GROMACS .gro file of C-alpha atoms in nm:
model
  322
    1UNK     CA    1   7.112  -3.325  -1.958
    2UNK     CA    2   7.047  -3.707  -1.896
    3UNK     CA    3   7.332  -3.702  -1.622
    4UNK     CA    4   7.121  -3.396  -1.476
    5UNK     CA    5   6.825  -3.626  -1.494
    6UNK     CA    6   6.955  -3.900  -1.340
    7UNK     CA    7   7.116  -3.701  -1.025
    8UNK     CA    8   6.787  -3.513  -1.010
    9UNK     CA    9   6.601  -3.873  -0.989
   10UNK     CA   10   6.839  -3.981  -0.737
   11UNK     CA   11   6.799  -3.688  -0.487
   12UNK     CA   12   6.413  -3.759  -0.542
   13UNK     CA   13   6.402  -4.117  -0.488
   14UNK     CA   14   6.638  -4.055  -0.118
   15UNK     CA   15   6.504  -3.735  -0.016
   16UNK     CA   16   6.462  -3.833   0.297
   17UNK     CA   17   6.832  -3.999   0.358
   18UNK     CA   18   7.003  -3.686   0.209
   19UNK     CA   19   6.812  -3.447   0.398
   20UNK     CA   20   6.918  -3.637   0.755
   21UNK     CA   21   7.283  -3.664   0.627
   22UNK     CA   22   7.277  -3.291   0.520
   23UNK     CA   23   7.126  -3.222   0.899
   24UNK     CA   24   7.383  -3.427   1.028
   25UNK     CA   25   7.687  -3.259   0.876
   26UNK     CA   26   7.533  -2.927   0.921
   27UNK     CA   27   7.499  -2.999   1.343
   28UNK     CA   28   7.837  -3.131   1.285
   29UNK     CA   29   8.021  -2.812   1.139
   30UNK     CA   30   7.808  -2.606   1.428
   31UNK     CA   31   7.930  -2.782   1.685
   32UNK     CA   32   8.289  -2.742   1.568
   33UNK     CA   33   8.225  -2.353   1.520
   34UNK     CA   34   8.056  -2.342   1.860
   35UNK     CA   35   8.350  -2.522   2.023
   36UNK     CA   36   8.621  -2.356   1.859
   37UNK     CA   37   8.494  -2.001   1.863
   38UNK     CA   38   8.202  -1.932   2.092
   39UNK     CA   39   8.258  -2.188   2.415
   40UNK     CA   40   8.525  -2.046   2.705
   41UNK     CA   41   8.517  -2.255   3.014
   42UNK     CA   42   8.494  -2.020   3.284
   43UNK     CA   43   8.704  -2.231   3.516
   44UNK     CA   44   8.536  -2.163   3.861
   45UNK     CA   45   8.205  -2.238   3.991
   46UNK     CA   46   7.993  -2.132   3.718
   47UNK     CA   47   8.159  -2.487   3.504
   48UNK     CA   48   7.921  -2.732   3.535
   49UNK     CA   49   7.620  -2.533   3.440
   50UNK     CA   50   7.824  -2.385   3.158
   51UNK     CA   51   7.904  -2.672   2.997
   52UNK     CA   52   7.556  -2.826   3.025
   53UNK     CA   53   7.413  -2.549   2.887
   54UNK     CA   54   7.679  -2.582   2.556
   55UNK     CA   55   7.599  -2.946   2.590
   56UNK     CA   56   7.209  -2.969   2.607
   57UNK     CA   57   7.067  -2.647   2.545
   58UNK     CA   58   7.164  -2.609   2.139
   59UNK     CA   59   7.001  -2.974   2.124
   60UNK     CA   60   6.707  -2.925   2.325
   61UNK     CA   61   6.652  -2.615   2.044
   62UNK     CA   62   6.758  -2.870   1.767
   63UNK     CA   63   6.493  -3.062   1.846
   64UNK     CA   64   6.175  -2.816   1.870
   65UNK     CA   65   6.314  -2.707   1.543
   66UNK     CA   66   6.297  -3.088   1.410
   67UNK     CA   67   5.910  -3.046   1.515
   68UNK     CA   68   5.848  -2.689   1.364
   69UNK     CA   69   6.010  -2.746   0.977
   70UNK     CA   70   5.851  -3.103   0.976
   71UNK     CA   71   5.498  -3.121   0.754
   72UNK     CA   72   5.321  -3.401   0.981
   73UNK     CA   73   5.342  -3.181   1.257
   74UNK     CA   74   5.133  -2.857   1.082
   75UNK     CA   75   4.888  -3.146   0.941
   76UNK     CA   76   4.771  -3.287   1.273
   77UNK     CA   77   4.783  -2.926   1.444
   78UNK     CA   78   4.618  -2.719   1.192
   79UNK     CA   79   4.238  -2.728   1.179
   80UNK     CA   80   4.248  -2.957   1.492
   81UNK     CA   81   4.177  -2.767   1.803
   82UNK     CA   82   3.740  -2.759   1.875
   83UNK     CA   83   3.531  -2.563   1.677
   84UNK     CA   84   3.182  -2.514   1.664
   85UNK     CA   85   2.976  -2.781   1.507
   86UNK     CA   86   3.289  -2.943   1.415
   87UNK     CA   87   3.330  -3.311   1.590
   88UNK     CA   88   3.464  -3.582   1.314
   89UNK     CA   89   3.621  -3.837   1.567
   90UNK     CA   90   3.624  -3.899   1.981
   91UNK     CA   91   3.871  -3.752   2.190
   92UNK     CA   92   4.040  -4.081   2.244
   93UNK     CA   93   4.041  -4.151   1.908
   94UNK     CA   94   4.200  -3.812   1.818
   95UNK     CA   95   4.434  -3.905   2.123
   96UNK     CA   96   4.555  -4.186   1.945
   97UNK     CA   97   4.575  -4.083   1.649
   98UNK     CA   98   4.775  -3.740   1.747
   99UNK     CA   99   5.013  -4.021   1.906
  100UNK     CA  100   5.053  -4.252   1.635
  101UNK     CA  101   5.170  -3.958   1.429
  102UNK     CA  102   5.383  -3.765   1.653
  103UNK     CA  103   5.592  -4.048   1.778
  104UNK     CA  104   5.772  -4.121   1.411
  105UNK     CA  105   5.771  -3.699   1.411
  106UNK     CA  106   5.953  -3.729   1.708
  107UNK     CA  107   6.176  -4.009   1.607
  108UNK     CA  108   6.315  -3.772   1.299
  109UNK     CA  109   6.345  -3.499   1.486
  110UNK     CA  110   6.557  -3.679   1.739
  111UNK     CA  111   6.866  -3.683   1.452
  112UNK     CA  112   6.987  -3.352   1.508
  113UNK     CA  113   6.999  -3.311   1.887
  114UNK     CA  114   7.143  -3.661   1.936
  115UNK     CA  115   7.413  -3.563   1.673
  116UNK     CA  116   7.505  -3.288   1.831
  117UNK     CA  117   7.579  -3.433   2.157
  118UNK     CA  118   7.746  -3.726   2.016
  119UNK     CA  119   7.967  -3.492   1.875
  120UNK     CA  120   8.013  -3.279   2.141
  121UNK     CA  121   8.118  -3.569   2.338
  122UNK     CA  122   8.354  -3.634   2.084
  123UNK     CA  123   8.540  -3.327   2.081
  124UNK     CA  124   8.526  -3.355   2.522
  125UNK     CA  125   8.553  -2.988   2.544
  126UNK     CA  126   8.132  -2.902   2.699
  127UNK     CA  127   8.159  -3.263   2.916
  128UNK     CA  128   8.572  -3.183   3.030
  129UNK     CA  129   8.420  -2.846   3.131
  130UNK     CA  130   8.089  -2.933   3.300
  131UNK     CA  131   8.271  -3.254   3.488
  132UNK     CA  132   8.560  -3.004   3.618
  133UNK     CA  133   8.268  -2.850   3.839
  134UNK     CA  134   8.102  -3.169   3.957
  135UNK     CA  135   8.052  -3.224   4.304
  136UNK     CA  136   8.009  -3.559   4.249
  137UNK     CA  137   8.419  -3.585   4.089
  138UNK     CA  138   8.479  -3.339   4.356
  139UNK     CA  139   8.385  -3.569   4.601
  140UNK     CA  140   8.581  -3.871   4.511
  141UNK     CA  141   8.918  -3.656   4.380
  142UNK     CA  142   8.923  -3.411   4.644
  143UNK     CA  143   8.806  -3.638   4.930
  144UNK     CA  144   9.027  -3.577   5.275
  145UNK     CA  145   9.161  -3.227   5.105
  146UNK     CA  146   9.115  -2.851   5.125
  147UNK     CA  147   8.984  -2.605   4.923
  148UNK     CA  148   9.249  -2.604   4.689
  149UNK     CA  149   9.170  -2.902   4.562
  150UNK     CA  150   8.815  -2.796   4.477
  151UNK     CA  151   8.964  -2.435   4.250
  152UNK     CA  152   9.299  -2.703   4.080
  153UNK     CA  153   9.000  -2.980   3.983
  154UNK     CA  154   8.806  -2.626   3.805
  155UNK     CA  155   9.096  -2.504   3.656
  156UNK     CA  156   9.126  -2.844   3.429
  157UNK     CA  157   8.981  -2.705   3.150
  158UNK     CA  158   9.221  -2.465   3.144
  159UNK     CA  159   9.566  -2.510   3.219
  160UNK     CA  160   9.726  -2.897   3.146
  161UNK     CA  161   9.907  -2.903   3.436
  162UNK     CA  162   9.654  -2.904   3.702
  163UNK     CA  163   9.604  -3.295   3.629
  164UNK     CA  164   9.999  -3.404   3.711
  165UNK     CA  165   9.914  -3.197   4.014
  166UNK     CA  166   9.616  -3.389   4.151
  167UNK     CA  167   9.757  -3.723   4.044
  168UNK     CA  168  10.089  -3.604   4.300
  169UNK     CA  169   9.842  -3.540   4.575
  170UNK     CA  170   9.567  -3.853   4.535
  171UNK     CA  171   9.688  -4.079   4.278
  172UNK     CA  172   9.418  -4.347   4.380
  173UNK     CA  173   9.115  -4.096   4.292
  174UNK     CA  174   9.297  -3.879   4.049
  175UNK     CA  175   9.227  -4.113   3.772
  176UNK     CA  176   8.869  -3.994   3.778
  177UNK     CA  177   8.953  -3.642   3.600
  178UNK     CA  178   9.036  -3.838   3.299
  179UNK     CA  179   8.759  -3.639   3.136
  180UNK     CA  180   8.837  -3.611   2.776
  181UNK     CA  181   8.814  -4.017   2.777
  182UNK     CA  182   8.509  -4.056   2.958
  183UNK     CA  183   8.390  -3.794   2.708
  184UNK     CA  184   8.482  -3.981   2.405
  185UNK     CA  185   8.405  -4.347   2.579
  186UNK     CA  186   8.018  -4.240   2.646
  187UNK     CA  187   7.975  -4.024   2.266
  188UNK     CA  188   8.100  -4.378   2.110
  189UNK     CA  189   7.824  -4.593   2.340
  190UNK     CA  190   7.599  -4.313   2.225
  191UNK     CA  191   7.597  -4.393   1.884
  192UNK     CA  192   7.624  -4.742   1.886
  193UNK     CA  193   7.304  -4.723   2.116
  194UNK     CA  194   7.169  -4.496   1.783
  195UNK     CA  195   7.231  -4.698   1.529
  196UNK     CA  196   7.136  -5.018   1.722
  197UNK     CA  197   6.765  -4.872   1.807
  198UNK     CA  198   6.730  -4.729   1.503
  199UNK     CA  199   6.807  -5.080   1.308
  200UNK     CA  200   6.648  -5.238   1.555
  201UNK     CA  201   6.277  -4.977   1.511
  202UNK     CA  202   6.391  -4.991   1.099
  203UNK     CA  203   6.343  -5.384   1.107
  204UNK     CA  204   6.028  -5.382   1.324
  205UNK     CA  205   5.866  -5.134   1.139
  206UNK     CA  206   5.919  -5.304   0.793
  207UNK     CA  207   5.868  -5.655   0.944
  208UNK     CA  208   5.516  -5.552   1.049
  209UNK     CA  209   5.442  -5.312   0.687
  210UNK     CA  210   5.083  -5.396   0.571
  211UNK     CA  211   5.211  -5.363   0.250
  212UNK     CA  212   5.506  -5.547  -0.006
  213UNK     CA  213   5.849  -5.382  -0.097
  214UNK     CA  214   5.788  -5.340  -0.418
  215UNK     CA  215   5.456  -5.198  -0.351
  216UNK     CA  216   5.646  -4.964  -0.123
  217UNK     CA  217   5.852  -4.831  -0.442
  218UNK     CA  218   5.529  -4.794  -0.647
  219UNK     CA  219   5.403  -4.634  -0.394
  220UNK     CA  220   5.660  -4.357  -0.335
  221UNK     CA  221   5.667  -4.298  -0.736
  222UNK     CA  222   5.275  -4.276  -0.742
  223UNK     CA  223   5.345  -4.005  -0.458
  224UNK     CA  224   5.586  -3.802  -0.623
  225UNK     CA  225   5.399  -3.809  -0.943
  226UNK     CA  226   5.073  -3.704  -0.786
  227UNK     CA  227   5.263  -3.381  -0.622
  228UNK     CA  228   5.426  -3.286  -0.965
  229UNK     CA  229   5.049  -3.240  -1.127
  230UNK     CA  230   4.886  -3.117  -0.766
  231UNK     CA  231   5.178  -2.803  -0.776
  232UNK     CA  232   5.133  -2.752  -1.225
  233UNK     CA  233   4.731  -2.777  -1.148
  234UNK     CA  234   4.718  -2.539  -0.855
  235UNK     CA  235   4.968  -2.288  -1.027
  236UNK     CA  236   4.742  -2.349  -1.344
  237UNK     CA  237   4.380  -2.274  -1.102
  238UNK     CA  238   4.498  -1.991  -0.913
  239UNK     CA  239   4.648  -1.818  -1.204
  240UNK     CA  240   4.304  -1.836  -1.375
  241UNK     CA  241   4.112  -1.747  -1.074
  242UNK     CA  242   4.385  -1.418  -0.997
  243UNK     CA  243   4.313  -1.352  -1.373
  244UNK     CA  244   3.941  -1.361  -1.339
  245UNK     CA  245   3.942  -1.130  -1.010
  246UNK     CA  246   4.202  -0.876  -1.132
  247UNK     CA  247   3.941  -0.835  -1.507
  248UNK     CA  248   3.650  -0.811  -1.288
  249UNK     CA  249   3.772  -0.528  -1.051
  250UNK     CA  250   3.970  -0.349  -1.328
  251UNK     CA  251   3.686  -0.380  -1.599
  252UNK     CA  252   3.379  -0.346  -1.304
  253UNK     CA  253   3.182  -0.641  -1.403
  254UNK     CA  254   3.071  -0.948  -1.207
  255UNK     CA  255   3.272  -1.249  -1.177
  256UNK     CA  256   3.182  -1.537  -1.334
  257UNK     CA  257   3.120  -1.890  -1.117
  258UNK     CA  258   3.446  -2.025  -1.113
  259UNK     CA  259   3.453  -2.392  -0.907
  260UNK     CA  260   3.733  -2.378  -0.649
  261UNK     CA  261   3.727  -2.657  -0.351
  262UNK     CA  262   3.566  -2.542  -0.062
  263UNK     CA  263   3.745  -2.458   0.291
  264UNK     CA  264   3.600  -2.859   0.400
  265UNK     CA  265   3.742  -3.017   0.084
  266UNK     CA  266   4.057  -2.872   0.139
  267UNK     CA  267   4.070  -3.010   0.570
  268UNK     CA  268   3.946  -3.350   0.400
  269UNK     CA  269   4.231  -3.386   0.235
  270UNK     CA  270   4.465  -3.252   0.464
  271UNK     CA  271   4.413  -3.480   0.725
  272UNK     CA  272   4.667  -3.733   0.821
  273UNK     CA  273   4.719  -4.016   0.623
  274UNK     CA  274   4.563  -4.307   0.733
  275UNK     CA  275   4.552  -4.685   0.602
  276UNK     CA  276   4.293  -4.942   0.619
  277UNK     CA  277   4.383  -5.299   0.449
  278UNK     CA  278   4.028  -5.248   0.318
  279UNK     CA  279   4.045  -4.975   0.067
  280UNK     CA  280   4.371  -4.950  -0.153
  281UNK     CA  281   4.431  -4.549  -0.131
  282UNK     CA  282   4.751  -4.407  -0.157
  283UNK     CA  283   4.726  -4.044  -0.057
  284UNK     CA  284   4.411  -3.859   0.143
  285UNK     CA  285   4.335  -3.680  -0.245
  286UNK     CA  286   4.301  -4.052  -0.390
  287UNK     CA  287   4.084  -4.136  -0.073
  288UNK     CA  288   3.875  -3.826  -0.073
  289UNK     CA  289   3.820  -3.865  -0.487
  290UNK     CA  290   3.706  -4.241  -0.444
  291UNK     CA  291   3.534  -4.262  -0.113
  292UNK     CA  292   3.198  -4.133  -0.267
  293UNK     CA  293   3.348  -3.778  -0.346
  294UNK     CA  294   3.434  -3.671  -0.050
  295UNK     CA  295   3.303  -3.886   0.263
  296UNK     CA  296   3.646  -3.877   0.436
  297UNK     CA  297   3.676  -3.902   0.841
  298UNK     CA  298   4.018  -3.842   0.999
  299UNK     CA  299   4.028  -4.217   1.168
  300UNK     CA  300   3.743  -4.463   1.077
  301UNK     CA  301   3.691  -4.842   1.190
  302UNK     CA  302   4.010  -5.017   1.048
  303UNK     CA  303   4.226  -4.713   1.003
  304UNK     CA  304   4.590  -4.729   1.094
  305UNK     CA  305   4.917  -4.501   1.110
  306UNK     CA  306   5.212  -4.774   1.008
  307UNK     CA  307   5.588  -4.601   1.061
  308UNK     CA  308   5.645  -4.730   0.743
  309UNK     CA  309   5.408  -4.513   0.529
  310UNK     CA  310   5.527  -4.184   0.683
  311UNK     CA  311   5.654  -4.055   0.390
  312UNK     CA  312   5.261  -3.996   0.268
  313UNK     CA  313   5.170  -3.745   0.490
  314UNK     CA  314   5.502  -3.553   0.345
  315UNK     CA  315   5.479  -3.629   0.009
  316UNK     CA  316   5.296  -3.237  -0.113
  317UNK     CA  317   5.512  -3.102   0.144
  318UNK     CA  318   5.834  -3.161   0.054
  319UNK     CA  319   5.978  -2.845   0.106
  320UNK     CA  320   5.866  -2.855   0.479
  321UNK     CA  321   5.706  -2.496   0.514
  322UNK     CA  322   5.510  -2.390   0.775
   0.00000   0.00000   0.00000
């Protein structure tokens, strides 16, 4: 049991870090079943399209996913168009703050798709496939030559022999169909350029933190603690108002008052997390429950959306439902 503990404490405490390396490994082993089973170079004209749509298409979907299963995303959007009688900030104001939030959303949901074509450049087969079609390649390989040329350098893909071929006829130019390696040459610069920016944004964003390391850690354990007694308290309230509704229509009597938070309690503390070096909240329900019960704006004089404190808005989401 304390083993089970301690693994259970673990995945808590780098939620975040397993969930990118299980996204990772899952684009991964899809790539390799898309490339194996699913992708046939045509060989012909249709190649360079083909291939790009292998290579950028599954990422391009990868990454609207990455927005639609992450929580920040549903808290800025819902409740935020105009409604009546409804103004709590500017429009340039909202503007930034929409910005300030979606730019770290888009920064995790960047993972997947750039895994997947790092990978696929890896393997060579979508890039060896859309290059064989290229009129750029076809340019340079086939320069001074017929037709022929043009249908040998779209047959690469699939028969090995068409390269010893080419090389006979132009060995000068030939060089250029080496596509596997330029494949594999650009997926390595890819991910060095990855892990550089992200180190590079990682540092930045911790060098300019308005707030200590350690304070960090409490922080994250305040977080988790406060959605462990938010999920037992709302199980705990909606059981005993269901229970109350269900006696009153079986038993036809009236209810009795029952205090529930109202629909503008609720978009109080659902709006995105903001922090002000002022105030020393660590969650919107620990803002809206001090700031004279309830007097919460979505972006106030001071307020500020550091990188660092993402993990706030995400904290009674975990699950990422939508």
């Amino acid at each position: 049991m304390e083993k089970l503990r301690t693994a259970m404490n673990f995945c808590i405490r780098y939620q975040k870090t397993l969930g990118y390396s299980i996204v990772s490994l899952l684009t991964i082993a899809s790539e390799q079943i898309f490339s194996s089973v699913v992708f046939r170079c045509p060989c012909n004209s249709w190649n360079t399209l083909y291939g790009c749509v292998f290579l950028l298409v599954p990422a391009l979907l990868l990454f609207l996913l990455g927005y639609m299963v992450n929580a920040r995303t549903w808290i800025l959007f819902t409740s935020s168009c105009p409604q009546e009688k409804k103004r709590c900030c500017g429009f340039w104001e909202k503007g930034c703050l929409s910005l300030k939030v979606l730019v770290p959303v888009t920064a995790s949901s960047l993972v997947a798709p750039l895994t997947w074509i790092a990978v696929a450049l890896l393997s060579a087969s979508f890039y060896e496939c859309a290059a064989s079609g290229s009129s750029l390649i076809r340019h340079h390989v086939c320069r001074d030559m017929d037709q022929h040329c043009w249908e040998l350098l779209q047959k690469i893909p699939c028969e090995e022999n068409v390269v010893r071929q080419l090389l006979k006829w132009n060995s000068t130019e030939a060089g250029l169909v080496s596509f596997r390696a330029q494949s594999q040459v650009i997926g390595w610069l890819l991910i060095v350029v990855i892990i550089t920016v992200a180190l590079i944004s990682t540092c930045i964003s911790r060098c300019f933190s308005p707030v200590s390391y350690f304070q960090l850690k409490f922080w994250k354990i305040y977080l988790e603690k406060e959605r462990e007694h938010f999920e037992i308290k709302a199980k705990e309230h909606a059981a005993k108002l269901a229970e109350r509704n269900i006696n009153c229509f079986f038993e036809a009597t009236n209810p009795t008052p029952f205090q529930t938070p109202s629909n503008e309690d609720w978009q109080k503390i659902s709006f995105p997390y903001t922090f002000n070096k002022n105030d020393q909240y660590y969650s919107m329900i620990h803002k809206y429950i001090n700031a004279n019960r309830g007097q919460v704006r979505a972006l106030s004089e001071g307020d500020q959306i550091p990188s660092v404190l993402g993990f706030v808005d995400e904290a009674h989401t975990s699950e990422q439902e939508f």
